Coordinates of C-alpha atoms in Angstrom, one line a residue:
X1 CA 45.3 50.7 -9.8
X2 CA 44.4 54.2 -10.5
X3 CA 41.3 56.2 -12.1
X4 CA 42.8 55.6 -16.6
X5 CA 41.3 59.3 -17.5
X6 CA 40.8 60.0 -21.7
X7 CA 41.0 63.5 -21.8
X8 CA 38.7 65.3 -24.7
X9 CA 40.1 68.0 -25.7
X10 CA 43.8 70.1 -25.7
X11 CA 43.3 73.5 -24.4
X12 CA 44.0 75.7 -21.8
X13 CA 41.2 74.0 -18.9
X14 CA 42.1 70.1 -20.4
X15 CA 46.5 71.9 -19.7
X16 CA 45.3 72.5 -15.8
X17 CA 43.1 69.5 -15.9
X18 CA 46.0 67.1 -16.5
X19 CA 48.6 69.2 -14.1
X20 CA 46.4 68.8 -11.0
X21 CA 45.8 64.8 -11.7
X22 CA 49.5 64.8 -10.8
X23 CA 49.7 66.2 -7.6
X24 CA 49.9 65.4 -5.1
X25 CA 49.4 61.4 -5.6
X26 CA 50.3 60.8 -9.1
X27 CA 49.6 56.9 -8.9
X28 CA 45.7 57.7 -8.5
X29 CA 45.2 58.8 -11.5
X30 CA 46.9 58.1 -15.2
X31 CA 46.2 59.4 -18.1
X32 CA 44.9 56.9 -20.6
X33 CA 44.8 57.7 -24.8
X34 CA 43.2 61.2 -25.6
X35 CA 41.6 63.0 -28.4
X36 CA 41.2 66.5 -30.1
X37 CA 39.8 67.4 -32.9
X38 CA 43.2 68.6 -34.4
X39 CA 45.2 66.1 -34.1
X40 CA 48.5 68.2 -34.5
X41 CA 47.5 69.9 -31.8
X42 CA 46.4 66.6 -29.2
X43 CA 50.0 65.7 -30.2
X44 CA 51.7 68.3 -28.8
X45 CA 49.6 68.2 -25.7
X46 CA 50.6 64.3 -25.5
X47 CA 54.1 65.2 -25.9
X48 CA 53.7 68.0 -23.0
X49 CA 51.8 65.9 -20.7
X50 CA 53.3 62.0 -21.7
X51 CA 50.3 60.8 -22.6
X52 CA 50.8 57.3 -24.5
X53 CA 48.7 57.8 -27.9
X54 CA 46.2 60.2 -28.8
X55 CA 43.0 60.5 -31.4
X56 CA 42.7 63.4 -33.8
X57 CA 38.4 62.4 -33.5
X58 CA 36.4 62.4 -30.3
X59 CA 34.6 59.1 -31.9
X60 CA 37.9 57.6 -31.8
X61 CA 38.4 57.8 -28.2
X62 CA 34.8 56.8 -27.6
X63 CA 35.5 53.2 -29.1
X64 CA 38.9 53.0 -27.1
X65 CA 39.1 49.6 -25.6
X66 CA 40.9 50.7 -22.9
X67 CA 38.8 53.6 -21.5
X68 CA 35.2 51.6 -20.6
X69 CA 35.7 51.1 -16.3
X70 CA 37.3 54.7 -16.6
X71 CA 36.0 58.3 -17.1
X72 CA 36.5 60.3 -20.1
X73 CA 36.7 64.4 -18.9
X74 CA 35.1 66.6 -21.1
X75 CA 37.4 70.6 -21.6
X76 CA 35.6 71.1 -24.8
X77 CA 34.0 74.2 -25.3
X78 CA 30.9 74.7 -24.3
X79 CA 28.9 74.5 -27.9
X80 CA 30.8 71.1 -27.2
X81 CA 29.6 69.4 -24.3
X82 CA 26.0 68.4 -25.4
X83 CA 27.4 66.6 -29.2
X84 CA 30.6 65.1 -27.0
X85 CA 28.8 64.2 -24.3
X86 CA 26.2 61.8 -25.9
X87 CA 29.0 60.7 -27.6
X88 CA 30.5 59.7 -24.9
X89 CA 27.6 58.2 -22.9
X90 CA 26.1 56.5 -25.6
X91 CA 29.8 54.7 -26.0
X92 CA 29.2 53.6 -22.4
X93 CA 31.8 55.6 -20.9
X94 CA 31.9 57.5 -17.7
X95 CA 32.3 61.3 -18.0
X96 CA 33.3 64.3 -16.4
X97 CA 31.9 67.1 -18.4
X98 CA 33.0 71.0 -17.9
X99 CA 30.9 73.6 -16.4
X100 CA 28.6 74.3 -17.8
X101 CA 27.0 71.2 -18.2
X102 CA 25.9 72.2 -21.9
X103 CA 25.0 75.6 -23.0
X104 CA 21.2 75.6 -21.8
X105 CA 18.1 73.8 -19.8
X106 CA 16.9 72.1 -23.0
X107 CA 20.7 70.7 -23.7
X108 CA 21.3 69.3 -20.1
X109 CA 17.8 67.6 -20.2
X110 CA 19.6 65.4 -23.8
X111 CA 22.7 64.8 -21.5
X112 CA 20.3 63.3 -18.8
X113 CA 17.7 61.8 -21.3
X114 CA 21.4 59.4 -22.7
X115 CA 22.1 59.4 -18.9
X116 CA 18.9 57.4 -17.3
X117 CA 18.3 55.7 -21.0
X118 CA 21.8 53.8 -20.5
X119 CA 20.9 53.3 -16.7
X120 CA 17.7 51.3 -17.8
X121 CA 20.2 48.9 -19.9
X122 CA 21.9 49.0 -16.8
X123 CA 24.7 50.3 -17.4
X124 CA 25.1 53.1 -15.0
X125 CA 27.5 55.6 -15.9
X126 CA 28.6 58.6 -13.7
X127 CA 27.6 61.9 -14.8
X128 CA 29.1 64.9 -12.9
X129 CA 29.4 68.5 -14.1
X130 CA 33.1 70.0 -12.7
X131 CA 32.0 73.1 -11.5
X132 CA 34.8 72.7 -8.7
X133 CA 33.5 74.8 -5.9
X134 CA 31.2 72.1 -5.5
X135 CA 33.6 69.3 -4.2
X136 CA 35.8 72.1 -2.2
X137 CA 34.3 74.9 -1.0
X138 CA 30.8 73.5 -0.4
X139 CA 32.1 71.1 1.8
X140 CA 32.9 73.2 4.6
X141 CA 29.7 75.5 4.0
X142 CA 27.6 72.3 4.2
X143 CA 29.6 70.6 7.4
X144 CA 29.0 74.4 9.6
X145 CA 25.6 74.6 7.9
X146 CA 25.0 71.6 9.7
X147 CA 25.9 72.4 12.8
X148 CA 23.0 74.9 13.3
X149 CA 25.2 77.3 14.5
X150 CA 23.7 80.4 12.3
X151 CA 20.1 79.6 12.7
X152 CA 17.8 79.9 10.0
X153 CA 19.0 80.9 6.8
X154 CA 17.3 84.4 5.9
X155 CA 19.9 85.6 3.3
X156 CA 22.2 84.9 1.0
X157 CA 25.2 86.5 -1.2
X158 CA 27.6 85.1 -3.5
X159 CA 29.7 87.4 -6.0
X160 CA 32.1 86.8 -8.6
X161 CA 33.8 89.4 -10.6
X162 CA 37.2 89.1 -12.5
X163 CA 38.5 91.3 -15.5
X164 CA 38.3 88.0 -18.3
X165 CA 37.5 90.1 -21.2
X166 CA 41.0 89.5 -22.3
X167 CA 40.3 85.8 -23.3
X168 CA 38.6 85.6 -26.8
X169 CA 35.9 83.2 -26.0
X170 CA 35.0 84.4 -23.5
X171 CA 33.8 87.4 -25.1
X172 CA 32.2 85.2 -28.0
X173 CA 28.6 84.2 -27.9
X174 CA 28.5 81.4 -30.2
X175 CA 31.5 79.6 -28.0
X176 CA 28.9 80.5 -24.4
X177 CA 30.9 83.4 -23.5
X178 CA 29.3 85.5 -21.1
X179 CA 29.7 86.8 -17.2
X180 CA 26.5 84.2 -16.6
X181 CA 27.6 80.8 -18.1
X182 CA 31.0 81.0 -17.5
X183 CA 31.8 82.5 -13.9
X184 CA 27.7 82.7 -12.8
X185 CA 26.9 79.0 -12.6
X186 CA 29.5 78.9 -9.5
X187 CA 27.5 81.9 -7.4
X188 CA 23.8 79.9 -8.2
X189 CA 25.6 76.8 -7.9
X190 CA 26.3 78.0 -4.6
X191 CA 23.4 79.3 -3.4
X192 CA 21.5 76.1 -4.5
X193 CA 23.6 74.2 -2.4
X194 CA 22.7 76.7 0.9
X195 CA 19.1 76.6 0.1
X196 CA 19.7 72.2 -0.5
X197 CA 18.1 72.5 -4.2
X198 CA 15.0 74.4 -3.4
X199 CA 13.5 75.9 -6.7
X200 CA 13.0 79.7 -6.3
X201 CA 9.7 81.8 -6.6
X202 CA 11.3 84.0 -8.8
X203 CA 13.9 85.4 -10.2
X204 CA 15.3 89.1 -11.1
X205 CA 17.9 89.4 -13.4
X206 CA 19.9 92.8 -14.8
X207 CA 22.6 93.5 -16.3
X208 CA 24.2 94.9 -20.0
X209 CA 26.3 93.1 -22.5
X210 CA 29.2 94.2 -24.2
X211 CA 29.8 95.0 -28.1
X212 CA 29.9 92.0 -29.0
X213 CA 26.8 90.4 -27.8
X214 CA 27.3 88.8 -24.6
X215 CA 26.6 90.2 -21.3
X216 CA 29.4 91.5 -19.2
X217 CA 28.0 92.2 -16.1
X218 CA 24.8 90.6 -14.0
X219 CA 22.8 90.7 -11.2
X220 CA 20.3 88.0 -10.1
X221 CA 17.7 88.3 -7.6
X222 CA 16.5 85.0 -6.4
X223 CA 13.2 84.9 -3.8
X224 CA 12.1 81.4 -2.1
X225 CA 9.6 80.2 0.1
X226 CA 9.6 81.7 3.7
X227 CA 10.5 85.4 2.2
X228 CA 14.4 84.1 2.4
X229 CA 16.8 86.1 -0.4
X230 CA 19.4 85.4 -2.5
X231 CA 22.1 88.0 -4.7
X232 CA 24.3 86.8 -7.2
X233 CA 26.9 88.8 -9.0
X234 CA 29.4 87.7 -11.6
X235 CA 30.7 89.8 -14.2
X236 CA 34.1 89.1 -16.8
X237 CA 34.2 93.6 -17.6
X238 CA 35.8 94.9 -14.2
X239 CA 37.0 93.8 -10.6
X240 CA 35.5 93.7 -7.2
X241 CA 35.6 91.9 -4.2
X242 CA 34.7 88.1 -4.9
X243 CA 33.0 86.4 -2.0
X244 CA 29.8 84.4 -0.5
X245 CA 27.5 85.5 2.4
X246 CA 25.3 83.7 3.8
X247 CA 22.9 85.4 6.8
X248 CA 20.9 82.8 9.7
X249 CA 18.9 84.5 12.6
X250 CA 22.1 83.6 14.9
X251 CA 24.9 84.3 12.4
X252 CA 26.7 84.3 9.3
X253 CA 28.8 82.3 7.3
X254 CA 31.5 84.4 5.3
X255 CA 33.3 82.5 2.6
X256 CA 37.0 84.9 2.4
X257 CA 38.2 83.9 -0.3
X258 CA 37.2 84.0 -4.1
X259 CA 35.2 81.6 -4.0
X260 CA 36.0 79.6 -8.0
X261 CA 39.8 80.2 -8.0
X262 CA 41.4 79.5 -4.7
X263 CA 41.3 77.4 -2.0
X264 CA 44.2 75.9 0.2
X265 CA 45.8 73.3 -1.4
X266 CA 49.0 72.8 0.4
X267 CA 51.1 71.6 -3.1
X268 CA 52.3 72.9 -5.8
X269 CA 52.2 72.1 -9.9
X270 CA 54.4 69.9 -11.4
X271 CA 54.1 72.7 -14.7
X272 CA 53.2 75.8 -15.4
X273 CA 49.9 76.4 -15.5
X274 CA 47.6 78.6 -17.6
X275 CA 44.7 79.9 -15.2
X276 CA 45.4 80.5 -11.3
X277 CA 44.9 77.7 -9.4
X278 CA 44.0 75.1 -11.3
X279 CA 45.5 72.5 -10.1
X280 CA 42.5 73.0 -7.5
X281 CA 41.4 71.2 -10.4
X282 CA 42.6 67.7 -8.4
X283 CA 39.0 67.8 -6.1
X284 CA 36.8 67.0 -9.0
X285 CA 39.3 64.1 -9.9
X286 CA 39.2 63.2 -6.8
X287 CA 35.7 63.2 -6.2
X288 CA 35.4 60.7 -9.6
X289 CA 38.1 58.4 -8.3
X290 CA 36.0 58.0 -4.8
X291 CA 32.3 57.7 -7.2
X292 CA 34.6 55.0 -9.4
X293 CA 35.5 53.0 -6.1
X294 CA 32.1 53.5 -3.8
X295 CA 30.3 52.3 -6.9
X296 CA 28.3 55.8 -7.3
X297 CA 26.6 56.1 -10.7
X298 CA 24.9 59.4 -11.7
X299 CA 25.8 62.4 -10.0
X300 CA 23.4 65.1 -11.9
X301 CA 22.5 67.2 -8.3
X302 CA 21.3 70.9 -9.3
X303 CA 22.4 71.1 -12.7
X304 CA 19.3 71.1 -14.6
X305 CA 17.5 74.0 -12.2
X306 CA 21.3 75.5 -12.0
X307 CA 20.4 75.7 -16.3
X308 CA 17.0 76.8 -15.6
X309 CA 17.9 79.8 -13.9
X310 CA 21.0 80.7 -15.9
X311 CA 18.6 80.9 -19.0
X312 CA 16.1 82.7 -17.7
X313 CA 18.6 85.1 -16.4
X314 CA 20.5 85.5 -19.8
X315 CA 16.5 86.0 -21.3
X316 CA 16.1 88.8 -18.8
X317 CA 19.7 90.4 -20.0
X318 CA 18.5 89.6 -23.2
X319 CA 21.9 87.8 -24.0
X320 CA 21.3 84.2 -26.3
X321 CA 22.9 82.4 -28.7
X322 CA 21.3 80.1 -31.4
X323 CA 21.2 77.0 -29.4
X324 CA 18.5 78.3 -27.6
X325 CA 16.4 78.8 -29.6
X326 CA 13.1 80.1 -27.6
X327 CA 13.7 80.4 -24.0
X328 CA 10.9 80.0 -21.7
X329 CA 10.0 82.9 -19.4
X330 CA 11.1 80.7 -16.7
X331 CA 9.3 83.0 -14.1
X332 CA 6.3 81.9 -15.2
X333 CA 5.9 78.4 -14.2
X334 CA 7.0 79.2 -11.1
X335 CA 3.8 81.1 -10.9
X336 CA 37.8 70.8 2.7
X337 CA 38.7 72.4 3.9
X338 CA 41.2 75.1 6.7
X339 CA 41.2 78.4 5.9
X340 CA 37.6 79.4 3.2
X341 CA 35.2 80.1 5.9
X342 CA 34.8 81.6 9.1
X343 CA 31.5 82.1 11.5
X344 CA 30.4 85.3 12.1
X345 CA 28.5 85.8 16.0
X346 CA 27.9 89.3 15.3
X347 CA 25.7 89.8 12.9
X348 CA 26.4 94.2 13.0
X349 CA 30.1 93.1 11.4
X350 CA 31.3 94.7 8.1
X351 CA 30.3 92.0 5.1

Protein backbone atom coordinates (compact mmCIF):
# COMPACT_ATOMS: atom_id res chain seq x y z
CA UNK A 1 0.00 0.00 0.00
CA UNK A 2 1.29 3.45 -0.85
CA UNK A 3 1.88 6.29 1.58
CA UNK A 4 -1.35 8.09 2.46
CA UNK A 5 -1.05 11.87 2.59
CA UNK A 6 -3.21 14.41 4.34
CA UNK A 7 -2.78 17.84 2.75
CA UNK A 8 -2.89 20.87 5.03
CA UNK A 9 -3.91 23.97 3.02
CA UNK A 10 -5.18 24.46 -0.50
CA UNK A 11 -2.59 26.96 -1.71
CA UNK A 12 -0.32 26.98 -4.74
CA UNK A 13 2.49 24.97 -3.17
CA UNK A 14 0.04 22.29 -1.99
CA UNK A 15 -1.27 22.05 -5.55
CA UNK A 16 2.25 21.46 -6.81
CA UNK A 17 2.90 18.85 -4.14
CA UNK A 18 -0.23 16.85 -4.96
CA UNK A 19 0.62 16.97 -8.67
CA UNK A 20 4.12 15.75 -7.81
CA UNK A 21 2.68 12.82 -5.86
CA UNK A 22 1.05 11.54 -9.05
CA UNK A 23 4.28 11.36 -11.05
CA UNK A 24 5.73 8.99 -12.03
CA UNK A 25 4.41 6.17 -9.76
CA UNK A 26 1.02 7.19 -8.36
CA UNK A 27 0.62 3.79 -6.68
CA UNK A 28 3.32 4.78 -4.16
CA UNK A 29 1.29 7.74 -2.88
CA UNK A 30 -2.35 8.56 -2.38
CA UNK A 31 -4.09 11.63 -0.99
CA UNK A 32 -6.33 11.01 2.01
CA UNK A 33 -8.74 13.50 3.62
CA UNK A 34 -7.29 17.01 3.64
CA UNK A 35 -8.07 20.38 5.19
CA UNK A 36 -7.85 24.13 4.70
CA UNK A 37 -9.15 27.04 6.75
CA UNK A 38 -11.75 27.79 4.07
CA UNK A 39 -13.95 24.76 3.35
CA UNK A 40 -15.10 26.11 -0.03
CA UNK A 41 -11.52 26.59 -1.17
CA UNK A 42 -10.60 23.11 0.03
CA UNK A 43 -13.60 21.57 -1.74
CA UNK A 44 -12.52 23.16 -5.02
CA UNK A 45 -9.00 21.85 -4.38
CA UNK A 46 -10.39 18.38 -3.68
CA UNK A 47 -12.54 18.38 -6.83
CA UNK A 48 -9.51 19.38 -8.87
CA UNK A 49 -7.31 16.62 -7.45
CA UNK A 50 -9.81 13.85 -6.78
CA UNK A 51 -9.43 13.96 -3.00
CA UNK A 52 -12.12 11.83 -1.30
CA UNK A 53 -13.13 14.12 1.57
CA UNK A 54 -12.13 17.45 3.07
CA UNK A 55 -12.41 19.53 6.22
CA UNK A 56 -12.69 23.26 6.84
CA UNK A 57 -10.62 23.02 10.04
CA UNK A 58 -7.11 21.67 10.55
CA UNK A 59 -8.18 20.19 13.89
CA UNK A 60 -10.69 17.90 12.16
CA UNK A 61 -7.92 16.54 9.96
CA UNK A 62 -5.70 15.96 12.98
CA UNK A 63 -8.19 13.51 14.52
CA UNK A 64 -9.13 11.72 11.29
CA UNK A 65 -8.60 7.98 11.84
CA UNK A 66 -7.25 7.44 8.31
CA UNK A 67 -4.10 9.51 8.86
CA UNK A 68 -2.11 8.14 11.87
CA UNK A 69 0.03 5.58 10.02
CA UNK A 70 0.95 8.02 7.31
CA UNK A 71 1.84 11.70 7.06
CA UNK A 72 0.45 15.24 6.75
CA UNK A 73 2.01 17.69 4.32
CA UNK A 74 1.89 21.20 5.82
CA UNK A 75 1.75 23.67 2.95
CA UNK A 76 0.23 26.52 4.96
CA UNK A 77 1.90 29.95 4.88
CA UNK A 78 4.92 30.52 7.15
CA UNK A 79 3.21 32.05 10.21
CA UNK A 80 0.97 28.97 10.56
CA UNK A 81 3.78 26.39 10.57
CA UNK A 82 4.27 26.41 14.34
CA UNK A 83 0.61 26.14 15.30
CA UNK A 84 -0.28 23.59 12.65
CA UNK A 85 2.89 21.55 13.17
CA UNK A 86 2.20 21.37 16.90
CA UNK A 87 -1.41 20.39 16.24
CA UNK A 88 -0.56 17.41 14.07
CA UNK A 89 2.43 16.21 16.08
CA UNK A 90 0.44 16.40 19.33
CA UNK A 91 -2.12 14.19 17.58
CA UNK A 92 0.64 11.67 16.86
CA UNK A 93 0.89 12.43 13.15
CA UNK A 94 3.96 12.33 10.95
CA UNK A 95 4.56 15.71 9.30
CA UNK A 96 6.41 17.16 6.35
CA UNK A 97 6.47 20.94 6.88
CA UNK A 98 7.23 23.30 4.02
CA UNK A 99 10.28 25.49 4.46
CA UNK A 100 10.97 27.33 6.59
CA UNK A 101 10.06 25.06 9.51
CA UNK A 102 8.84 28.17 11.32
CA UNK A 103 9.39 31.94 11.31
CA UNK A 104 12.38 31.91 13.68
CA UNK A 105 14.62 29.72 15.83
CA UNK A 106 12.36 30.16 18.87
CA UNK A 107 9.44 28.62 16.99
CA UNK A 108 11.60 25.84 15.55
CA UNK A 109 12.69 24.97 19.09
CA UNK A 110 9.05 24.65 20.11
CA UNK A 111 8.42 22.22 17.26
CA UNK A 112 11.50 20.21 18.22
CA UNK A 113 10.26 20.11 21.81
CA UNK A 114 6.92 18.64 20.71
CA UNK A 115 8.68 16.02 18.59
CA UNK A 116 10.94 15.10 21.51
CA UNK A 117 7.96 14.86 23.85
CA UNK A 118 6.16 12.53 21.46
CA UNK A 119 9.29 10.40 21.14
CA UNK A 120 9.44 10.12 24.93
CA UNK A 121 5.93 8.67 24.77
CA UNK A 122 7.27 6.15 22.18
CA UNK A 123 5.18 7.65 19.39
CA UNK A 124 8.32 8.43 17.32
CA UNK A 125 6.93 10.93 14.81
CA UNK A 126 8.57 11.56 11.47
CA UNK A 127 9.44 15.26 11.41
CA UNK A 128 10.87 16.61 8.15
CA UNK A 129 11.41 20.06 6.66
CA UNK A 130 10.52 20.31 2.98
CA UNK A 131 13.71 21.91 1.66
CA UNK A 132 13.61 20.38 -1.77
CA UNK A 133 17.31 20.90 -2.57
CA UNK A 134 18.16 18.67 0.38
CA UNK A 135 16.50 15.76 -1.39
CA UNK A 136 18.21 15.92 -4.77
CA UNK A 137 21.02 18.50 -5.13
CA UNK A 138 22.66 17.52 -1.84
CA UNK A 139 22.70 13.83 -2.76
CA UNK A 140 25.06 14.26 -5.69
CA UNK A 141 27.16 16.95 -4.01
CA UNK A 142 27.72 14.75 -0.98
CA UNK A 143 28.79 11.90 -3.24
CA UNK A 144 31.32 14.08 -5.07
CA UNK A 145 32.69 15.43 -1.80
CA UNK A 146 33.03 11.92 -0.37
CA UNK A 147 35.51 11.03 -3.10
CA UNK A 148 37.87 13.72 -1.86
CA UNK A 149 38.64 14.94 -5.38
CA UNK A 150 38.26 18.63 -4.51
CA UNK A 151 40.54 18.24 -1.50
CA UNK A 152 39.95 20.33 1.58
CA UNK A 153 36.98 22.67 1.12
CA UNK A 154 37.96 26.30 1.72
CA UNK A 155 35.09 28.30 0.26
CA UNK A 156 31.40 27.86 -0.60
CA UNK A 157 29.29 30.31 -2.56
CA UNK A 158 25.54 29.89 -3.05
CA UNK A 159 23.42 32.41 -4.97
CA UNK A 160 19.66 32.39 -5.42
CA UNK A 161 18.35 35.56 -7.01
CA UNK A 162 15.09 35.84 -8.94
CA UNK A 163 12.27 38.45 -9.19
CA UNK A 164 9.38 37.39 -6.94
CA UNK A 165 7.88 40.65 -5.73
CA UNK A 166 4.79 40.02 -7.87
CA UNK A 167 3.75 37.33 -5.35
CA UNK A 168 1.78 39.22 -2.67
CA UNK A 169 2.77 36.94 0.22
CA UNK A 170 6.47 37.55 -0.37
CA UNK A 171 6.21 41.28 0.29
CA UNK A 172 4.13 40.93 3.48
CA UNK A 173 6.36 40.99 6.58
CA UNK A 174 3.79 39.47 8.92
CA UNK A 175 3.28 36.60 6.47
CA UNK A 176 6.96 35.68 6.59
CA UNK A 177 7.85 37.39 3.34
CA UNK A 178 11.28 38.50 2.20
CA UNK A 179 14.27 36.95 0.49
CA UNK A 180 15.93 35.33 3.51
CA UNK A 181 13.00 33.27 4.77
CA UNK A 182 11.66 32.27 1.38
CA UNK A 183 14.76 31.49 -0.69
CA UNK A 184 17.80 32.38 1.41
CA UNK A 185 17.23 29.25 3.48
CA UNK A 186 18.18 27.16 0.43
CA UNK A 187 21.56 28.89 0.20
CA UNK A 188 22.33 28.54 3.91
CA UNK A 189 21.21 24.90 3.90
CA UNK A 190 23.57 24.19 1.02
CA UNK A 191 26.50 25.71 2.93
CA UNK A 192 25.68 23.80 6.11
CA UNK A 193 25.43 20.59 4.12
CA UNK A 194 28.93 21.10 2.70
CA UNK A 195 30.39 21.96 6.11
CA UNK A 196 28.55 19.03 7.73
CA UNK A 197 26.41 21.06 10.08
CA UNK A 198 29.27 22.96 11.68
CA UNK A 199 28.25 26.12 13.52
CA UNK A 200 29.91 29.19 11.96
CA UNK A 201 32.22 31.29 14.09
CA UNK A 202 30.74 34.53 12.79
CA UNK A 203 27.82 35.83 10.73
CA UNK A 204 27.92 39.09 8.81
CA UNK A 205 24.86 40.13 6.83
CA UNK A 206 23.87 43.15 4.82
CA UNK A 207 21.07 43.98 2.41
CA UNK A 208 18.21 46.34 1.76
CA UNK A 209 14.51 46.43 2.50
CA UNK A 210 11.66 46.95 0.09
CA UNK A 211 9.04 49.62 0.76
CA UNK A 212 6.85 46.95 2.38
CA UNK A 213 9.54 46.37 5.03
CA UNK A 214 10.74 42.93 3.91
CA UNK A 215 14.29 42.17 2.81
CA UNK A 216 14.49 42.43 -0.95
CA UNK A 217 18.15 41.46 -1.19
CA UNK A 218 20.60 40.04 1.34
CA UNK A 219 24.19 38.83 1.42
CA UNK A 220 25.45 36.63 4.27
CA UNK A 221 29.14 35.99 4.94
CA UNK A 222 29.85 33.02 7.21
CA UNK A 223 33.25 32.24 8.69
CA UNK A 224 33.93 28.72 9.88
CA UNK A 225 36.87 27.20 11.74
CA UNK A 226 40.29 27.07 10.07
CA UNK A 227 39.48 30.19 8.00
CA UNK A 228 36.92 28.43 5.83
CA UNK A 229 34.35 30.81 4.37
CA UNK A 230 30.94 30.91 2.74
CA UNK A 231 28.94 33.62 0.99
CA UNK A 232 25.19 33.39 0.41
CA UNK A 233 23.30 35.84 -1.80
CA UNK A 234 19.52 35.88 -2.06
CA UNK A 235 17.10 38.33 -3.63
CA UNK A 236 13.45 38.56 -4.64
CA UNK A 237 13.95 41.88 -6.42
CA UNK A 238 16.39 41.15 -9.25
CA UNK A 239 17.66 38.45 -11.57
CA UNK A 240 21.23 37.16 -11.49
CA UNK A 241 22.97 33.87 -12.21
CA UNK A 242 21.70 31.20 -9.84
CA UNK A 243 24.36 28.67 -8.97
CA UNK A 244 26.55 27.32 -6.20
CA UNK A 245 30.30 26.67 -6.07
CA UNK A 246 32.40 24.62 -3.66
CA UNK A 247 36.12 25.43 -3.80
CA UNK A 248 38.74 23.06 -2.46
CA UNK A 249 42.53 23.03 -2.58
CA UNK A 250 42.48 20.52 -5.47
CA UNK A 251 39.48 21.63 -7.51
CA UNK A 252 35.91 22.77 -7.34
CA UNK A 253 32.33 21.59 -7.71
CA UNK A 254 29.89 23.82 -9.50
CA UNK A 255 26.14 23.40 -9.45
CA UNK A 256 25.19 24.89 -12.81
CA UNK A 257 21.42 24.82 -12.56
CA UNK A 258 19.49 27.12 -10.18
CA UNK A 259 19.67 25.31 -6.89
CA UNK A 260 16.04 25.85 -5.87
CA UNK A 261 13.91 25.37 -8.95
CA UNK A 262 15.24 22.67 -11.23
CA UNK A 263 16.55 19.15 -11.23
CA UNK A 264 16.76 16.55 -14.02
CA UNK A 265 13.28 15.09 -13.67
CA UNK A 266 12.44 12.90 -16.63
CA UNK A 267 8.65 12.95 -16.33
CA UNK A 268 5.98 15.51 -17.10
CA UNK A 269 3.47 16.74 -14.51
CA UNK A 270 -0.09 15.52 -14.96
CA UNK A 271 -1.55 19.02 -14.46
CA UNK A 272 -0.39 22.61 -14.98
CA UNK A 273 1.79 23.93 -12.15
CA UNK A 274 1.67 27.31 -10.42
CA UNK A 275 5.43 27.34 -9.87
CA UNK A 276 8.03 26.30 -12.40
CA UNK A 277 9.33 22.76 -11.83
CA UNK A 278 7.18 22.06 -8.76
CA UNK A 279 7.20 18.42 -9.85
CA UNK A 280 10.57 18.18 -8.09
CA UNK A 281 8.63 18.14 -4.82
CA UNK A 282 8.33 14.46 -5.68
CA UNK A 283 11.75 13.87 -4.14
CA UNK A 284 10.49 15.07 -0.75
CA UNK A 285 7.58 12.65 -0.95
CA UNK A 286 9.91 9.81 -1.92
CA UNK A 287 12.15 10.52 1.07
CA UNK A 288 9.16 10.38 3.42
CA UNK A 289 7.95 7.17 1.77
CA UNK A 290 11.35 5.53 2.31
CA UNK A 291 11.60 6.79 5.89
CA UNK A 292 8.23 5.28 6.72
CA UNK A 293 9.16 1.98 5.08
CA UNK A 294 12.48 1.79 6.95
CA UNK A 295 11.11 2.98 10.29
CA UNK A 296 13.20 6.16 10.47
CA UNK A 297 11.75 8.74 12.85
CA UNK A 298 12.84 12.30 13.59
CA UNK A 299 14.81 13.92 10.79
CA UNK A 300 15.59 17.34 12.27
CA UNK A 301 18.98 17.69 10.61
CA UNK A 302 20.26 21.24 10.46
CA UNK A 303 16.91 22.97 10.89
CA UNK A 304 17.62 24.62 14.26
CA UNK A 305 21.00 25.98 13.16
CA UNK A 306 19.55 27.10 9.85
CA UNK A 307 16.88 29.09 11.69
CA UNK A 308 19.46 30.66 14.02
CA UNK A 309 21.56 31.87 11.10
CA UNK A 310 18.62 33.35 9.20
CA UNK A 311 17.39 34.98 12.43
CA UNK A 312 20.72 36.72 12.85
CA UNK A 313 20.88 37.73 9.19
CA UNK A 314 17.39 39.25 9.41
CA UNK A 315 18.38 41.07 12.60
CA UNK A 316 21.39 42.63 10.91
CA UNK A 317 19.35 43.64 7.85
CA UNK A 318 16.75 45.05 10.29
CA UNK A 319 13.85 42.86 9.20
CA UNK A 320 11.79 41.41 12.05
CA UNK A 321 8.14 40.58 12.50
CA UNK A 322 5.86 40.51 15.52
CA UNK A 323 6.53 36.80 16.10
CA UNK A 324 10.26 37.42 16.51
CA UNK A 325 10.11 39.38 19.74
CA UNK A 326 13.69 40.42 20.42
CA UNK A 327 16.08 38.48 18.21
CA UNK A 328 19.31 37.49 19.91
CA UNK A 329 22.57 38.84 18.64
CA UNK A 330 23.85 35.40 17.71
CA UNK A 331 27.36 36.56 16.84
CA UNK A 332 27.91 37.13 20.54
CA UNK A 333 26.92 33.53 21.12
CA UNK A 334 29.65 32.41 18.77
CA UNK A 335 32.36 34.55 20.58
CA UNK A 336 20.55 12.32 -7.51
CA UNK A 337 20.93 12.96 -10.19
CA UNK A 338 22.95 13.18 -13.44
CA UNK A 339 23.60 16.64 -14.80
CA UNK A 340 23.23 18.76 -11.65
CA UNK A 341 26.89 19.13 -10.83
CA UNK A 342 30.24 18.94 -12.52
CA UNK A 343 33.74 18.67 -11.15
CA UNK A 344 36.15 21.34 -12.36
CA UNK A 345 39.81 20.45 -12.08
CA UNK A 346 41.32 23.72 -13.25
CA UNK A 347 40.72 26.22 -10.46
CA UNK A 348 41.55 29.04 -12.85
CA UNK A 349 38.29 28.44 -14.70
CA UNK A 350 35.66 31.11 -14.31
CA UNK A 351 32.85 30.35 -11.91
